[in-house]
């Protein structure tokens, strides 16, 4: 069981000696997304960035001399809040403008700002949901299908997995079977009815995911999945 100190904003769980999952337990469940920190030999990967209600970079155990590659799985509010805190920012080219501007129409930030019970406790006493805004985080490099993220001992191939959003991506370690799926697929109710989503395109992504050979998938929300669990979610979506 993960224990969160009462003063901490982020909870964390070690999935392997080199991989940590973080999340924000005081954020409403709908926006409570996973953040992953993968420590590589030559560089670290940070994938997704929560709501930005507290400094993510300050919560990570980073090595000062090692480069940090910050990758956004897509541009929705629960995945880009602290994206601007990192110098090397990567995301899919289809959402390049969204990262640069962080408009509510692209990020869905207004859904969080206007919801009842957005947080169970504020990150600081003076915090007000009505004042919530995202900081622009222009990409320093655009990603597309087949590109690679090289950490020295781990190479992750970019998979373009649209449907939930136009620029949704996953990262696959083809040698080790490690897969970061973002919001393309995860345990729980998949979201395909928000602005920018496309159910027809999403079906094609699910067909691809149902065939994908992986060992473990770490989604944008919820617990990790093995291949059988991920395939079952994809096939259930296709049946529905």
CSV table of C-alpha atoms in Angstrom, one decimal:
chain,number,residue,atom,x,y,z
A,1,UNK,CA,0.0,0.0,0.0
A,2,UNK,CA,1.3,3.5,-0.9
A,3,UNK,CA,1.2,5.9,2.1
A,4,UNK,CA,1.0,9.6,1.3
A,5,UNK,CA,2.3,12.0,3.9
A,6,UNK,CA,-0.4,14.5,4.8
A,7,UNK,CA,1.7,17.5,3.6
A,8,UNK,CA,2.7,15.9,0.3
A,9,UNK,CA,0.9,16.7,-2.9
A,10,UNK,CA,2.2,13.8,-4.9
A,11,UNK,CA,1.9,10.1,-4.1
A,12,UNK,CA,4.5,7.8,-5.5
A,13,UNK,CA,5.1,4.1,-6.1
A,14,UNK,CA,8.2,2.3,-7.3
A,15,UNK,CA,7.2,-0.1,-10.1
A,16,UNK,CA,10.8,-1.2,-10.8
A,17,UNK,CA,14.2,0.0,-9.5
A,18,UNK,CA,14.3,2.5,-12.4
A,19,UNK,CA,10.6,3.3,-12.8
A,20,UNK,CA,8.4,5.4,-10.5
A,21,UNK,CA,4.7,6.3,-10.8
A,22,UNK,CA,3.4,9.5,-9.3
A,23,UNK,CA,-0.1,10.8,-9.0
A,24,UNK,CA,-2.1,13.5,-7.2
A,25,UNK,CA,-4.4,11.9,-4.7
A,26,UNK,CA,-6.2,15.1,-3.8
A,27,UNK,CA,-7.3,15.8,-7.4
A,28,UNK,CA,-10.8,14.7,-8.5
A,29,UNK,CA,-10.7,11.1,-9.8
A,30,UNK,CA,-11.6,12.1,-13.3
A,31,UNK,CA,-8.4,14.2,-13.5
A,32,UNK,CA,-6.2,12.0,-11.4
A,33,UNK,CA,-3.6,11.0,-14.0
A,34,UNK,CA,-0.4,8.9,-13.8
A,35,UNK,CA,3.0,10.5,-14.1
A,36,UNK,CA,6.0,8.3,-14.9
A,37,UNK,CA,9.7,8.8,-14.2
A,38,UNK,CA,12.0,6.3,-16.0
A,39,UNK,CA,15.7,6.6,-15.0
A,40,UNK,CA,17.9,5.7,-18.0
A,41,UNK,CA,21.7,5.3,-18.2
A,42,UNK,CA,22.2,8.5,-20.2
A,43,UNK,CA,19.0,10.4,-19.7
A,44,UNK,CA,15.8,10.3,-17.7
A,45,UNK,CA,12.3,10.2,-19.1
A,46,UNK,CA,9.4,12.0,-17.5
A,47,UNK,CA,6.1,11.1,-19.1
A,48,UNK,CA,3.1,13.3,-18.4
A,49,UNK,CA,2.9,16.1,-15.8
A,50,UNK,CA,-0.3,16.1,-13.8
A,51,UNK,CA,-2.4,19.2,-13.1
A,52,UNK,CA,0.4,21.7,-12.3
A,53,UNK,CA,-1.0,22.5,-8.9
A,54,UNK,CA,2.3,21.9,-7.2
A,55,UNK,CA,5.8,21.7,-8.7
A,56,UNK,CA,6.4,18.3,-10.3
A,57,UNK,CA,10.0,18.9,-11.0
A,58,UNK,CA,10.7,19.6,-7.4
A,59,UNK,CA,9.0,16.3,-6.4
A,60,UNK,CA,11.1,14.1,-8.7
A,61,UNK,CA,14.4,12.6,-7.7
A,62,UNK,CA,16.5,13.9,-10.6
A,63,UNK,CA,20.2,13.7,-11.1
A,64,UNK,CA,21.5,17.2,-11.7
A,65,UNK,CA,24.0,16.3,-14.4
A,66,UNK,CA,21.6,14.0,-16.4
A,67,UNK,CA,19.4,15.3,-19.2
A,68,UNK,CA,15.6,15.0,-18.6
A,69,UNK,CA,13.4,14.3,-21.6
A,70,UNK,CA,9.9,15.5,-20.9
A,71,UNK,CA,7.2,13.8,-23.1
A,72,UNK,CA,3.5,14.5,-23.1
A,73,UNK,CA,1.3,11.7,-24.1
A,74,UNK,CA,-1.3,14.3,-25.3
A,75,UNK,CA,-2.4,17.8,-24.5
A,76,UNK,CA,-5.2,17.4,-22.0
A,77,UNK,CA,-5.1,19.3,-18.7
A,78,UNK,CA,-4.4,16.3,-16.4
A,79,UNK,CA,-1.3,15.5,-18.4
A,80,UNK,CA,0.4,18.8,-19.1
A,81,UNK,CA,0.1,20.9,-15.9
A,82,UNK,CA,3.9,21.0,-15.1
A,83,UNK,CA,5.1,20.4,-18.7
A,84,UNK,CA,6.5,24.0,-18.8
A,85,UNK,CA,8.9,23.2,-15.9
A,86,UNK,CA,11.1,21.1,-18.2
A,87,UNK,CA,13.6,22.4,-20.9
A,88,UNK,CA,13.4,19.5,-23.4
A,89,UNK,CA,9.7,19.1,-24.2
A,90,UNK,CA,8.4,16.5,-26.7
A,91,UNK,CA,4.9,15.8,-28.0
A,92,UNK,CA,3.1,14.8,-31.1
A,93,UNK,CA,3.1,17.2,-34.0
A,94,UNK,CA,-0.7,17.1,-34.3
A,95,UNK,CA,-1.0,18.9,-31.0
A,96,UNK,CA,2.0,21.3,-31.4
A,97,UNK,CA,-0.2,24.4,-31.4
A,98,UNK,CA,-2.1,23.2,-28.3
A,99,UNK,CA,1.0,22.8,-26.3
A,100,UNK,CA,2.2,26.3,-27.3
A,101,UNK,CA,-1.0,28.0,-26.4
A,102,UNK,CA,-2.7,25.8,-23.8
A,103,UNK,CA,-6.2,27.1,-24.7
A,104,UNK,CA,-9.1,25.7,-22.8
A,105,UNK,CA,-10.6,24.4,-26.0
A,106,UNK,CA,-7.6,22.1,-26.5
A,107,UNK,CA,-6.7,21.2,-22.9
A,108,UNK,CA,-10.2,20.9,-21.5
A,109,UNK,CA,-9.0,23.0,-18.5
A,110,UNK,CA,-12.4,24.6,-18.1
A,111,UNK,CA,-13.9,21.3,-17.2
A,112,UNK,CA,-11.6,21.1,-14.2
A,113,UNK,CA,-12.0,24.8,-13.3
A,114,UNK,CA,-15.8,24.6,-13.3
A,115,UNK,CA,-16.3,21.2,-11.6
A,116,UNK,CA,-17.6,20.7,-8.0
A,117,UNK,CA,-15.0,19.0,-5.8
A,118,UNK,CA,-12.0,19.6,-8.2
A,119,UNK,CA,-9.7,18.9,-5.2
A,120,UNK,CA,-10.3,17.4,-1.8
A,121,UNK,CA,-7.8,19.8,-0.3
A,122,UNK,CA,-6.1,22.8,-2.0
A,123,UNK,CA,-2.4,22.7,-2.8
A,124,UNK,CA,-2.0,26.0,-0.9
A,125,UNK,CA,-4.5,27.6,1.4
A,126,UNK,CA,-5.2,30.5,-1.0
A,127,UNK,CA,-5.9,28.3,-4.0
A,128,UNK,CA,-9.1,28.9,-5.9
A,129,UNK,CA,-10.3,26.7,-8.8
A,130,UNK,CA,-11.7,29.7,-10.6
A,131,UNK,CA,-8.2,31.1,-11.0
A,132,UNK,CA,-6.7,27.9,-12.5
A,133,UNK,CA,-4.8,28.3,-15.7
A,134,UNK,CA,-2.1,26.3,-17.6
A,135,UNK,CA,1.2,27.8,-18.6
A,136,UNK,CA,2.1,27.4,-22.3
A,137,UNK,CA,4.8,24.8,-22.9
A,138,UNK,CA,5.9,25.0,-26.6
A,139,UNK,CA,7.5,21.8,-27.9
A,140,UNK,CA,11.2,21.9,-28.4
A,141,UNK,CA,10.9,18.8,-30.7
A,142,UNK,CA,7.9,17.2,-32.4
A,143,UNK,CA,7.3,13.5,-32.4
A,144,UNK,CA,5.6,11.3,-35.0
A,145,UNK,CA,5.0,7.6,-35.6
A,146,UNK,CA,8.3,5.6,-35.5
A,147,UNK,CA,10.4,8.2,-33.8
A,148,UNK,CA,12.5,7.0,-30.9
A,149,UNK,CA,13.3,8.3,-27.4
A,150,UNK,CA,16.8,7.1,-26.5
A,151,UNK,CA,17.8,6.9,-22.8
A,152,UNK,CA,21.0,5.0,-23.5
A,153,UNK,CA,20.0,1.6,-22.1
A,154,UNK,CA,16.4,1.8,-23.2
A,155,UNK,CA,15.0,2.9,-26.6
A,156,UNK,CA,11.3,3.7,-26.8
A,157,UNK,CA,9.5,3.9,-30.1
A,158,UNK,CA,6.7,6.4,-30.6
A,159,UNK,CA,3.3,5.0,-31.5
A,160,UNK,CA,0.7,7.4,-32.8
A,161,UNK,CA,-2.5,6.3,-31.1
A,162,UNK,CA,-5.2,8.9,-31.9
A,163,UNK,CA,-8.9,8.7,-31.0
A,164,UNK,CA,-8.9,10.0,-27.4
A,165,UNK,CA,-7.2,13.1,-28.9
A,166,UNK,CA,-5.6,13.8,-32.3
A,167,UNK,CA,-2.0,13.6,-31.0
A,168,UNK,CA,-2.2,10.8,-28.4
A,169,UNK,CA,0.9,8.7,-28.4
A,170,UNK,CA,2.4,5.7,-26.6
A,171,UNK,CA,6.0,4.7,-26.1
A,172,UNK,CA,7.1,1.1,-26.6
A,173,UNK,CA,10.3,-0.6,-25.6
A,174,UNK,CA,10.3,-3.3,-28.2
A,175,UNK,CA,13.2,-5.2,-26.6
A,176,UNK,CA,11.8,-5.3,-23.1
A,177,UNK,CA,8.1,-5.2,-23.7
A,178,UNK,CA,7.5,-2.1,-21.7
A,179,UNK,CA,4.7,0.1,-23.0
A,180,UNK,CA,3.5,3.5,-21.9
A,181,UNK,CA,0.0,3.9,-23.4
A,182,UNK,CA,-1.1,7.3,-22.2
A,183,UNK,CA,-4.9,7.8,-22.4
A,184,UNK,CA,-5.1,5.6,-25.5
A,185,UNK,CA,-5.9,2.7,-23.2
A,186,UNK,CA,-6.0,2.2,-19.4
A,187,UNK,CA,-7.9,0.5,-16.7
A,188,UNK,CA,-11.3,2.2,-16.2
A,189,UNK,CA,-13.8,3.9,-18.4
A,190,UNK,CA,-12.2,5.2,-21.6
A,191,UNK,CA,-13.1,8.7,-22.8
A,192,UNK,CA,-14.1,9.2,-26.4
A,193,UNK,CA,-16.7,11.9,-26.2
A,194,UNK,CA,-14.6,15.0,-25.4
A,195,UNK,CA,-13.7,17.8,-27.9
A,196,UNK,CA,-11.1,16.4,-30.3
A,197,UNK,CA,-12.0,12.8,-29.8
A,198,UNK,CA,-12.9,10.6,-32.8
A,199,UNK,CA,-14.6,7.3,-32.2
A,200,UNK,CA,-14.0,5.9,-35.7
A,201,UNK,CA,-10.3,6.7,-35.4
A,202,UNK,CA,-10.2,5.3,-31.9
A,203,UNK,CA,-11.5,2.0,-33.1
A,204,UNK,CA,-8.5,1.7,-35.4
A,205,UNK,CA,-6.2,2.4,-32.5
A,206,UNK,CA,-8.0,-0.3,-30.5
A,207,UNK,CA,-7.5,-2.8,-33.3
A,208,UNK,CA,-3.8,-2.0,-33.2
A,209,UNK,CA,-3.6,-2.2,-29.4
A,210,UNK,CA,-5.4,-5.6,-29.4
A,211,UNK,CA,-2.6,-7.0,-31.6
A,212,UNK,CA,0.3,-5.3,-29.8
A,213,UNK,CA,3.0,-7.6,-28.3
A,214,UNK,CA,3.9,-6.2,-24.9
A,215,UNK,CA,4.8,-7.5,-21.4
A,216,UNK,CA,3.4,-4.6,-19.3
A,217,UNK,CA,1.4,-1.5,-20.1
A,218,UNK,CA,1.4,1.6,-17.9
A,219,UNK,CA,-1.6,3.7,-18.8
A,220,UNK,CA,-2.5,7.3,-18.2
A,221,UNK,CA,-4.8,6.4,-15.4
A,222,UNK,CA,-5.1,3.5,-13.0
A,223,UNK,CA,-3.0,0.4,-12.4
A,224,UNK,CA,-0.7,-1.3,-14.9
A,225,UNK,CA,-1.8,-4.1,-17.2
A,226,UNK,CA,-0.3,-7.2,-18.7
A,227,UNK,CA,-0.9,-8.0,-22.4
A,228,UNK,CA,-4.1,-10.1,-21.7
A,229,UNK,CA,-5.7,-7.3,-19.7
A,230,UNK,CA,-4.9,-4.6,-22.3
A,231,UNK,CA,-6.2,-6.8,-25.1
A,232,UNK,CA,-9.4,-7.4,-23.2
A,233,UNK,CA,-10.0,-3.7,-22.8
A,234,UNK,CA,-9.4,-3.1,-26.5
A,235,UNK,CA,-11.7,-5.9,-27.6
A,236,UNK,CA,-14.4,-4.7,-25.2
A,237,UNK,CA,-14.3,-1.3,-26.7
A,238,UNK,CA,-14.5,-2.8,-30.2
A,239,UNK,CA,-17.5,-4.9,-29.2
A,240,UNK,CA,-19.3,-1.9,-27.8
